[in-house]
Coordinates of C-alpha atoms and ligand atoms in Angstrom, one line a residue:
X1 CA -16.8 34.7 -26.5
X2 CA -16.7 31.3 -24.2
X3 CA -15.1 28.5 -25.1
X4 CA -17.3 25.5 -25.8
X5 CA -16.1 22.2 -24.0
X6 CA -16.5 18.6 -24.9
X7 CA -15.8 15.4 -23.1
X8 CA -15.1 12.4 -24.5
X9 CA -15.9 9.3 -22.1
X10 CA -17.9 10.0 -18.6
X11 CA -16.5 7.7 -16.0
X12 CA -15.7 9.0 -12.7
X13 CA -13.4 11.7 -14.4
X14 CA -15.1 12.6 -17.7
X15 CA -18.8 13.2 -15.6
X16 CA -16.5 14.7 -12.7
X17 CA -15.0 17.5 -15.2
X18 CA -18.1 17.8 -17.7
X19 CA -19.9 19.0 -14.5
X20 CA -17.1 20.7 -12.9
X21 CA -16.0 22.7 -16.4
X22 CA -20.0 23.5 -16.8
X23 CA -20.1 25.2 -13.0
X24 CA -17.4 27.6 -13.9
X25 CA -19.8 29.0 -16.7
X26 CA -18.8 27.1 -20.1
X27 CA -20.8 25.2 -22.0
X28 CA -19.9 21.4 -22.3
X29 CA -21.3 18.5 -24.0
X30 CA -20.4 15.4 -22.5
X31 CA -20.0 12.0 -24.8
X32 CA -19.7 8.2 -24.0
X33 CA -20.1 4.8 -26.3
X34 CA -22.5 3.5 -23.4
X35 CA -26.0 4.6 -23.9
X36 CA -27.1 3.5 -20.2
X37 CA -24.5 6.1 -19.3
X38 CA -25.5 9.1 -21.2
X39 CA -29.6 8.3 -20.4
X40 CA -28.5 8.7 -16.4
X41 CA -26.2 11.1 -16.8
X42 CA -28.6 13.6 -18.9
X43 CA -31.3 13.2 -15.9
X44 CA -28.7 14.8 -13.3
X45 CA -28.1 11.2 -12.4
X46 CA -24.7 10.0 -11.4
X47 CA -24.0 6.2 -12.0
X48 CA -21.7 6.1 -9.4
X49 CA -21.4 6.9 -5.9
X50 CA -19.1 10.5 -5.8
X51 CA -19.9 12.8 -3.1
X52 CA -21.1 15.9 -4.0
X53 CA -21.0 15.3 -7.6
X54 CA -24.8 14.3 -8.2
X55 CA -25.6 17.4 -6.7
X56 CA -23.7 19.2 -8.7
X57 CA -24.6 17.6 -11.9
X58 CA -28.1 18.2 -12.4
X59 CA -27.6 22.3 -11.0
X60 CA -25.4 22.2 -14.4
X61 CA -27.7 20.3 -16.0
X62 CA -31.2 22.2 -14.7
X63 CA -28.9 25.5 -15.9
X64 CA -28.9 24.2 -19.7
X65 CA -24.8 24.5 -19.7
X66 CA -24.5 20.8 -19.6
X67 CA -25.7 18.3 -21.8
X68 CA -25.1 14.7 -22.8
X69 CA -25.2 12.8 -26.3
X70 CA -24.6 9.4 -27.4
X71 CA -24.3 11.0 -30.9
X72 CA -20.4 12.1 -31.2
X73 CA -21.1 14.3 -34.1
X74 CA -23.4 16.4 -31.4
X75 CA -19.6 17.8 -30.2
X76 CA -18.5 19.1 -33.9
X77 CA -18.6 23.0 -33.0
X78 CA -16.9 23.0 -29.9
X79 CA -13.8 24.8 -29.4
X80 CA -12.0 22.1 -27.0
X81 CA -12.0 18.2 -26.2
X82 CA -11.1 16.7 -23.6
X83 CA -10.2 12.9 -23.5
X84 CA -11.3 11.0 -20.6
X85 CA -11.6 7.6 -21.5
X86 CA -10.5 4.4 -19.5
X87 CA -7.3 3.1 -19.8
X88 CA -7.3 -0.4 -17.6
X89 CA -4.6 -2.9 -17.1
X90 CA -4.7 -5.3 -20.5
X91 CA -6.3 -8.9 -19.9
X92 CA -2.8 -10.6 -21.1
X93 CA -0.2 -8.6 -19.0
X94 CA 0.9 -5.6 -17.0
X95 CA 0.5 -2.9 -20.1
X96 CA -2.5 -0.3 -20.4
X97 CA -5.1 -1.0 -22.8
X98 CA -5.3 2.5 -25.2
X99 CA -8.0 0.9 -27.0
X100 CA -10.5 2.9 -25.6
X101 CA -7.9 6.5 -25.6
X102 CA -7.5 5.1 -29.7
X103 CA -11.1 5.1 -30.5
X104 CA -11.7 8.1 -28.9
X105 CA -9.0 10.2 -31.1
X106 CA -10.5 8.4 -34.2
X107 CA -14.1 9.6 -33.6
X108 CA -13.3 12.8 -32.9
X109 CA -10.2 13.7 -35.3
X110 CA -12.7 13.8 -38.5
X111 CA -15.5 15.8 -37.3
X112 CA -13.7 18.4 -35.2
X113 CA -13.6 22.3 -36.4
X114 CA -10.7 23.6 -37.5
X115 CA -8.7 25.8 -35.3
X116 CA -10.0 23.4 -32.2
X117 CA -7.6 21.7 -29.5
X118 CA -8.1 18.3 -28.1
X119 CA -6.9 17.7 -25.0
X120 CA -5.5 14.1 -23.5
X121 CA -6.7 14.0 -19.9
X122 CA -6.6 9.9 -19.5
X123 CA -3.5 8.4 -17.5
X124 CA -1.3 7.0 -20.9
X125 CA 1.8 5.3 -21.1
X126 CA 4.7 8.3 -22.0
X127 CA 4.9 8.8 -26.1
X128 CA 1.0 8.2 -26.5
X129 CA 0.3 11.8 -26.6
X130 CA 2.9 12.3 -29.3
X131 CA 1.7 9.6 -31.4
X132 CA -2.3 10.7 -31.0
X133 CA -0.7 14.3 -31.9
X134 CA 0.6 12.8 -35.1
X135 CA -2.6 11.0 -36.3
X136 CA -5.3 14.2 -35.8
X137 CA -3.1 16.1 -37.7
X138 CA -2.5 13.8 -40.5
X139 CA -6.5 13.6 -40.4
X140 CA -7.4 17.0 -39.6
X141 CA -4.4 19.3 -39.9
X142 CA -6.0 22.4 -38.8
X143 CA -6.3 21.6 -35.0
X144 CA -4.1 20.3 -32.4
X145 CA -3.6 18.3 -29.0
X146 CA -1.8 19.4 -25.7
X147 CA -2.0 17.1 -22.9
X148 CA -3.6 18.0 -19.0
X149 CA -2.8 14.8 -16.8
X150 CA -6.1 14.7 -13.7
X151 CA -4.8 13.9 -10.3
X152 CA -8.2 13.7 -9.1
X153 CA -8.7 10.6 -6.0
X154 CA -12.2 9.1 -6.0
X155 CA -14.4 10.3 -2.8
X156 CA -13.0 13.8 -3.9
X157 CA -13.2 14.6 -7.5
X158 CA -15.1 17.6 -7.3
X159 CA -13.1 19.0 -4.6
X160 CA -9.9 18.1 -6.6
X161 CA -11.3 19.0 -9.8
X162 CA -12.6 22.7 -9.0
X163 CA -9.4 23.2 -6.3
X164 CA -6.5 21.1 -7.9
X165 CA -3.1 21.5 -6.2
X166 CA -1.5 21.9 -9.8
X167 CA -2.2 22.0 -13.3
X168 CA -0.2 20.5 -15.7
X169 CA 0.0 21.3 -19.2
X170 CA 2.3 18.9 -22.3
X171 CA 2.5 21.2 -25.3
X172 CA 4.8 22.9 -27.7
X173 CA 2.3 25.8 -28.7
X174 CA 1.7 29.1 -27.2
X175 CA -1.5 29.2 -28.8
X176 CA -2.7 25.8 -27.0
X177 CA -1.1 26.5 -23.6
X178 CA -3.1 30.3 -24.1
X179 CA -6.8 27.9 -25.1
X180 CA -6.0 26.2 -21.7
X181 CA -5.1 29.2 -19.4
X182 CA -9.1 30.1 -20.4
X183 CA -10.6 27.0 -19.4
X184 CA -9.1 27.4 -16.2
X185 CA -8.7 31.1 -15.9
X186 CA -10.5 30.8 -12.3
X187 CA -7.8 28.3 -11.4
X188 CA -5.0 30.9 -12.2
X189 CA -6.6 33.6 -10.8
X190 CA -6.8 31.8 -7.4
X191 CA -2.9 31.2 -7.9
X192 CA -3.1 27.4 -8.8
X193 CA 0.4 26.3 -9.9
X194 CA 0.5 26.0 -13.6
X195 CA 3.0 23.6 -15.0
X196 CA 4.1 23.7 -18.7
X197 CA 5.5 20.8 -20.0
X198 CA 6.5 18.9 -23.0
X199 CA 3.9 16.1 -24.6
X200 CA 6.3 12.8 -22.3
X201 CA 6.7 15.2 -19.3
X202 CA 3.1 15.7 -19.0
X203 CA 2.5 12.1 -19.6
X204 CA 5.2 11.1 -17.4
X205 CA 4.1 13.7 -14.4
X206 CA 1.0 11.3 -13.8
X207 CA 2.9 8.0 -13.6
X208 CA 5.3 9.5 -11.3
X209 CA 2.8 10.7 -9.1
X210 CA 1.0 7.6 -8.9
X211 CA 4.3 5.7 -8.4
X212 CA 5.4 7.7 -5.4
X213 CA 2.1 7.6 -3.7
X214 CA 2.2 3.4 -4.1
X215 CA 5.9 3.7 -2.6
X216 CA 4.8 5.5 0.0
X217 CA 1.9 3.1 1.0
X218 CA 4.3 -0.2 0.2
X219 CA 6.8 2.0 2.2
X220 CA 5.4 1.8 5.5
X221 CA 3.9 -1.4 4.4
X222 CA 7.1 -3.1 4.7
X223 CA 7.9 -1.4 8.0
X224 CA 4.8 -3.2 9.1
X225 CA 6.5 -6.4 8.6
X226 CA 9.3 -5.1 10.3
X227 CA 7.2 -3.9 13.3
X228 CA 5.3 -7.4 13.8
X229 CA 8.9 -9.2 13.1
X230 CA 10.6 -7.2 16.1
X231 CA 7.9 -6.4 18.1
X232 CA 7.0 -2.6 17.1
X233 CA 4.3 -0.5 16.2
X234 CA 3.9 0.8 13.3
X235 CA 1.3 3.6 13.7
X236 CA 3.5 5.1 16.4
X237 CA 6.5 4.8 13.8
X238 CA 3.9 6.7 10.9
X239 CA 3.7 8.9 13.3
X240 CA 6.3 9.8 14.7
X241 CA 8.6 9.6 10.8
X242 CA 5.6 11.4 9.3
X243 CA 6.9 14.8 11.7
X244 CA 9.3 15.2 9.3
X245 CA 7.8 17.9 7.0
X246 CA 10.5 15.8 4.4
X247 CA 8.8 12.9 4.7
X248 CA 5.2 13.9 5.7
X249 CA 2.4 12.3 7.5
X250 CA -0.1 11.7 4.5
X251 CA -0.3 8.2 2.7
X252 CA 1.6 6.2 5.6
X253 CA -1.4 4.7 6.9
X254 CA -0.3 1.0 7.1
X255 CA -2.7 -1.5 6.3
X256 CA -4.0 -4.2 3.5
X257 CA -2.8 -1.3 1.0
X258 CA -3.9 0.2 -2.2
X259 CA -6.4 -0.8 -4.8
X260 CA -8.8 1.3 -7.2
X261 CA -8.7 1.8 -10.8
X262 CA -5.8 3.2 -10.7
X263 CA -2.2 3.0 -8.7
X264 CA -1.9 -1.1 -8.9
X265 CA -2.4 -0.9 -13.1
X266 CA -0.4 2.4 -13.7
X267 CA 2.4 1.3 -12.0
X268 CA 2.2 -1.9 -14.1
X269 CA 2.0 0.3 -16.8
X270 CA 4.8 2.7 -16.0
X271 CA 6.8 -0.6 -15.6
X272 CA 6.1 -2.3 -19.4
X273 CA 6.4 0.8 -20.8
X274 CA 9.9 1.5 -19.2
X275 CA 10.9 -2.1 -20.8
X276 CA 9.5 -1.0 -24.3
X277 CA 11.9 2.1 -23.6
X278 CA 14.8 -0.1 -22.6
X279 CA 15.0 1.6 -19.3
X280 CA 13.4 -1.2 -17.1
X281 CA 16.2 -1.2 -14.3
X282 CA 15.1 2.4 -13.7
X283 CA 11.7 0.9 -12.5
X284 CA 12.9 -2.5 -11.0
X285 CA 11.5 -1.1 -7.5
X286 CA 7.9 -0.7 -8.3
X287 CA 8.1 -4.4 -8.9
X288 CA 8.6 -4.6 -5.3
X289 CA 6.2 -2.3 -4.3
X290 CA 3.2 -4.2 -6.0
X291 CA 4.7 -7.4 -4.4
X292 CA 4.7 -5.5 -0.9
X293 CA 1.3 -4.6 -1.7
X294 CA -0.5 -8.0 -2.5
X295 CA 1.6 -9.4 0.0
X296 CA -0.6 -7.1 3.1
X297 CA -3.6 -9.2 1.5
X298 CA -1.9 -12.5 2.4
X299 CA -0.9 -11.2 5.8
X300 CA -4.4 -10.4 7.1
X301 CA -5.1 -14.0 5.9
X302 CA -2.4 -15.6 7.7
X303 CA -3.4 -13.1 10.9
X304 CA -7.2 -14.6 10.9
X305 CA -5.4 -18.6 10.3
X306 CA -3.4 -17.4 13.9
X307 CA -6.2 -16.3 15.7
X308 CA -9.4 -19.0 14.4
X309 CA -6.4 -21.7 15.0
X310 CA -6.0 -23.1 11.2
X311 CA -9.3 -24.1 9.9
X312 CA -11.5 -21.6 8.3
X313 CA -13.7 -24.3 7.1
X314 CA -17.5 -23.4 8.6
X315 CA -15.9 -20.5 10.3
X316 CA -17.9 -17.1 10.2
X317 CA -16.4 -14.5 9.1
X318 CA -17.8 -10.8 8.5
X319 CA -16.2 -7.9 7.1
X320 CA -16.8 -4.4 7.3
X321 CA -16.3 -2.8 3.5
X322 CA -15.7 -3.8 0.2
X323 CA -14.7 -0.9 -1.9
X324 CA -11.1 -0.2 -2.6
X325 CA -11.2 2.9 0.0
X326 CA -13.9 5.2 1.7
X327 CA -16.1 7.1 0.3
X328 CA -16.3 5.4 -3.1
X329 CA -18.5 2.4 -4.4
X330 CA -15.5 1.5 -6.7
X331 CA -14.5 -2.3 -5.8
X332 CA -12.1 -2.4 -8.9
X333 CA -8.8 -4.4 -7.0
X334 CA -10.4 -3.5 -3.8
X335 CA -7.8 -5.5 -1.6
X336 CA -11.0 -5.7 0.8
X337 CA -13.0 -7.9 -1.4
X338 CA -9.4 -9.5 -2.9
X339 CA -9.6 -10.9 1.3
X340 CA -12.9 -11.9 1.8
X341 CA -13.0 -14.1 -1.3
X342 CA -9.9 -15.4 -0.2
X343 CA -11.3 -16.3 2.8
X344 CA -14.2 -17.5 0.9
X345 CA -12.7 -19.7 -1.2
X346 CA -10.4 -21.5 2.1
X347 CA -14.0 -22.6 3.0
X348 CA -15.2 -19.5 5.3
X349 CA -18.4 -18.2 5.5
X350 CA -18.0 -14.9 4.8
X351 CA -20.8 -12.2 5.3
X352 CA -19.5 -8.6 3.7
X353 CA -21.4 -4.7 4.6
X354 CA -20.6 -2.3 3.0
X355 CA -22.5 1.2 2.9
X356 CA -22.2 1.8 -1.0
X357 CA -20.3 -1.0 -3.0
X358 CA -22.5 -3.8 -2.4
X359 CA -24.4 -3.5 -5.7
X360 CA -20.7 -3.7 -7.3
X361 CA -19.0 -5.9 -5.1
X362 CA -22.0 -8.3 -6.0
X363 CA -21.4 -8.5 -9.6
X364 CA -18.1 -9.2 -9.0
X365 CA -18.3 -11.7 -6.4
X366 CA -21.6 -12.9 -6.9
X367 CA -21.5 -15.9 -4.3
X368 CA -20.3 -13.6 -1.9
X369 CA -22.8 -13.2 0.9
X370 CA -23.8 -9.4 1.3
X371 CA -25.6 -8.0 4.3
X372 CA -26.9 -4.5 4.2
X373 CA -27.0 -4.1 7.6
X374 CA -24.0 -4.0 10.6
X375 CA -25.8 -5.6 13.0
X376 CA -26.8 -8.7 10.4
X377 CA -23.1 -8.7 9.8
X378 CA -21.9 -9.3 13.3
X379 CA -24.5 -11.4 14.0
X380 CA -22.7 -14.9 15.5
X381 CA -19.4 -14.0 13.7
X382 CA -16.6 -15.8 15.2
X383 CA -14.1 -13.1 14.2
X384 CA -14.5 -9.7 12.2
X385 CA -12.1 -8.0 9.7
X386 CA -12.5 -4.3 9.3
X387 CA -10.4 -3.7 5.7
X388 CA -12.1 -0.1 4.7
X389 CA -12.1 2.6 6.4
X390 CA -15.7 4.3 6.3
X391 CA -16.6 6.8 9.1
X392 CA -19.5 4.7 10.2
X393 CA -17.2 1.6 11.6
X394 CA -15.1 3.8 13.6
X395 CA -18.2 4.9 15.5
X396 CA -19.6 1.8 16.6
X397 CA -19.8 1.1 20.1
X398 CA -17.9 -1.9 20.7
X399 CA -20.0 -3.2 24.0
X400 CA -22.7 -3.2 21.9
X401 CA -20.9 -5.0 18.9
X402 CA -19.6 -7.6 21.2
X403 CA -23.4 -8.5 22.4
X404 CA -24.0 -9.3 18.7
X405 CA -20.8 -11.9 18.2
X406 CA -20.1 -15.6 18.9
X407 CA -16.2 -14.8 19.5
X408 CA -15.0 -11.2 19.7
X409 CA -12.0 -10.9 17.7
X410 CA -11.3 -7.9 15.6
X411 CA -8.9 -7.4 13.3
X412 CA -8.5 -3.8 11.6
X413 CA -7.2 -4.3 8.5
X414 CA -7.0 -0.3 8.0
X415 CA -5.2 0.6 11.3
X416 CA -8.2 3.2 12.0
X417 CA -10.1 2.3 14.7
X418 CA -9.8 2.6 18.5
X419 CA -7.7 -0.1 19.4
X420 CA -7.6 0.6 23.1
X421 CA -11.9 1.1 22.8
X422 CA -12.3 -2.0 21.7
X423 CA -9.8 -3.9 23.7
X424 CA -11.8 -2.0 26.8
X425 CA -15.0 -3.7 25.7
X426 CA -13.3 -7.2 25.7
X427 CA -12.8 -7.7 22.6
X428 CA -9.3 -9.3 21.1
X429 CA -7.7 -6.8 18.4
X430 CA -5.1 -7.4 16.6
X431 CA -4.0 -5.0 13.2
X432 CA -1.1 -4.9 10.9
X433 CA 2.5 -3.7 11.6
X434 CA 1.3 -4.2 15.3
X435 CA 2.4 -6.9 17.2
X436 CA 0.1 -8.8 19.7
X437 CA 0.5 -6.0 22.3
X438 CA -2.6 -6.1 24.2
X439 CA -1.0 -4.5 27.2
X440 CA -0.2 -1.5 25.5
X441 CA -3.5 0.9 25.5
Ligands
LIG1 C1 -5.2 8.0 -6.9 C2 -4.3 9.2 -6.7 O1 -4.3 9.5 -5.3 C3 -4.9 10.4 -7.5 O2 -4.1 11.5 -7.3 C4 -5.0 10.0 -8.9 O3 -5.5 11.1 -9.7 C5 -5.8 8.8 -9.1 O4 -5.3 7.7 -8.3 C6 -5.9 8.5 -10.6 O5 -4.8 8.1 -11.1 O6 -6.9 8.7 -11.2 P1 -7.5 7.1 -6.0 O7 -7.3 5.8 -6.8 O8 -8.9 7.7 -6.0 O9 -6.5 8.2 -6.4 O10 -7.2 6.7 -4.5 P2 -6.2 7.0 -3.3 O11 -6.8 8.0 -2.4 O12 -4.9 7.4 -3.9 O13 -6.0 5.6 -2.6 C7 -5.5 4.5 -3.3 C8 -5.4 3.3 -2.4 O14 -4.4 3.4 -1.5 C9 -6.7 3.0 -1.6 O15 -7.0 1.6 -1.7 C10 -6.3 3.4 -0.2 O16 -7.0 2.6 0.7 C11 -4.9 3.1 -0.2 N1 -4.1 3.8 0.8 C12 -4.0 5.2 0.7 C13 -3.4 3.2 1.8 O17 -3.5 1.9 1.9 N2 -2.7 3.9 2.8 C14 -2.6 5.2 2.7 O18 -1.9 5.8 3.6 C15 -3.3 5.9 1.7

């Protein structure tokens, strides 16, 4: 017989995997405190922009796999929970919250059948899982929790969530590790790596990874500021390192660096955790790398002060995107948004497009100005900062561009678009990690 799936919390990764889990044929209910949530989500609506996922959602729905509650006690027969709940940065400090991981076990452990697995898919700090463990069984000995870290990126959850690279699995039991190999049988049989680990590992596995992607990024950050200092380039140095099949080309795109929901709080996470473990030296580096990070904000800054000659006061500024990356209307740390309210605030005026985070950049900067068209947001700017990479900025014409502006002068924030394009169509450009080499096409 099929398993029956819940999922607890449906944020970008809960809806992502209640709708993925229902297209591989099982039944899942999905659950969330926010009642706004569940009324979208059971009309096949996604409140969020995700590619594919909306689509995808209400063929699962239309099927009668899928369903959505607000009522928790709606979940009580199924044979497997997964955890998806939040786990932001706390208000007070670098540490994740686990409020909303906490609540979740405790509304689950007591109605749960016995015999059933929950399973811990939010990012945790390491001995989380052990101690959640503990608790269901001292409330409901009969069942049992393994823990199955998501590597899922925003702008690609469905992709990543039906085609992961690797599963990983933290559990002592056969029996739990055999519950899991069913939910993703398909995954197996199409020879996705399957890790088994313990409860830490598993928890550990996800930190890591997040870790050495935000090295990476600071990485050739900092060779940016190398490049500038001495005169280099460092998209041909990405390049030309990222040959090495040791070090790779992926994630060395230099730039005004990483934001989202999640690398900038779990490595602040990974780092107060490693001090409640008394192994903080271990971790001294990611320290750096956050520094390294903010620090591409304030560079960009400092790039626009050289170029507008000091004052920003009056000056008009636009920038193209405001979510933390393509392909997402998340503007959570969104380094994009971080820069134009800085430039707000110096006394700019700042006009920001975007072509799906406005609505969310808005309630977060509400005195922001927001235009939802391109040409509105060139219109008389005396310089333009492109800081996220969508498709739709690298394929503007830049003759046409420069009719719309008071004072061409792009800076790309993103190293993405066609510097020797736009320098052709008159236009000064200037990006990070390259220094002012205008006679280089
Ligand atoms: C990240 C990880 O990539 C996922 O594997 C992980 O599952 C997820 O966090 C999570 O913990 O849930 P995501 O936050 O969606 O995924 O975004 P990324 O694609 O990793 O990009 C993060 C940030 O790094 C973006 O702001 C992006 O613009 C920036 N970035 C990325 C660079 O500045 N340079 C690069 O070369 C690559």
């Amino acid at each position: 017989m099929s398993l029956k799936l819940s999922v607890i919390g449906t944020g970008y990764l809960g809806a992502t995997h209640a709708a993925c889990m229902a297209s591989l044929g099982f039944e899942v209910i999905g659950v969330d405190v926010d009642p706004a949530k569940i009324d979208l989500l059971s009309q096949g609506k996604v409140p969020f922009y995700e590619p594919d996922l909306e689509d995808l959602l209400a063929e699962q729905i239309k099927s009668g796999r899928l369903k959505f509650s607000k009522n928790i006690s709606d979940i009580a027969d199924c044979d497997v929970h997964f955890i998806c709940v939040g786990t932001p940065q706390v208000k007070n400090g670098i540490a994740a919250d686990l409020t909303y991981v906490n609540a979740a076990l405790e509304s689950v452990a007591p109605i749960i059948k016995a015999g059933s697995l929950v399973v811990g898919k939010s990012t945790v700090p390491v001995g989380t899982a052990a101690r959640l463990r503990d608790r269901l069984i001292e409330v409901n000995p009969k069942t049992d929790l393994a823990w199955n870290p998501e590597f899922l990126r925003e702008g690609f959850a469905v992709e990543d969530t039906l085609r992961p690279n690797r599963l990983v699995v933290g559990t002592n039991s056969d029996q739990a590790e055999a519950t899991l190999k069913k939910v993703y049988a398909q995954n197996l049989a199409e020879g996705t790596p399957w890790v088994r680990a313990d409860l830490p590992t598993s928890e550990l596995v996800k930190v890591a990874a997040n870790s050495f992607l935000a090295t990476k990024i600071s990485f050739i950050n900092a060779m940016a500021e190398i490049c500038e200092a001495a005169g280099g380039d460092v998209t041909v140095l990405a390049k030309a390192i990222g040959y090495d099949p040791r070090i790779g080309n992926r994630f060395l795109q230099a730039g005004i660096g990483f934001g989202g929901g999640c690398l900038p709080k779990d490595i602040r996470a990974f780092m107060a955790r490693a001090e409640e473990l008394g192994a903080q030296q271990a971790l001294e580096f990611l320290k750096e790398i956050d520094s390294i990070n903010l620090r591409a904000r304030q560079r960009i800054i400092e790039l626009v002060r050289k170029d507008l000659v000091d004052d920003l006061n009056g000056k008009k500024v636009a920038i193209l995107g405001a979510a933390f990356k393509p392909d997402s209307d998340d503007v959570r740390d969104s380094p994009a948004l971080d820069i134009a309210a800085q430039l707000q605030a110096a006394g700019a005026i700042v006009t920001v497009h975007d072509p799906k985070a406005i609505a969310n950049a808005q309630k977060r900067f509400p005195a922001l100005k927001f235009a939802d068209s391109i040409d509105d947001t060139f219109k008389d700017a005396e310089i333009v900062l492109h800081l996220t990479e969508w498709k739709i900025y690298r394929e503007l014409d830049p003759a046409k561009m420069k009719s719309l502006v008071k004072s061409s002068i792009m800076i790309d924030g993103r190293n993405a678009l066609d510097r020797s394009a736009w320098r052709a169509a008159g236009w000064k450009f200037r990006a990070l990690g390259v220094s002012d080499n205008s006679q280089i096409k």
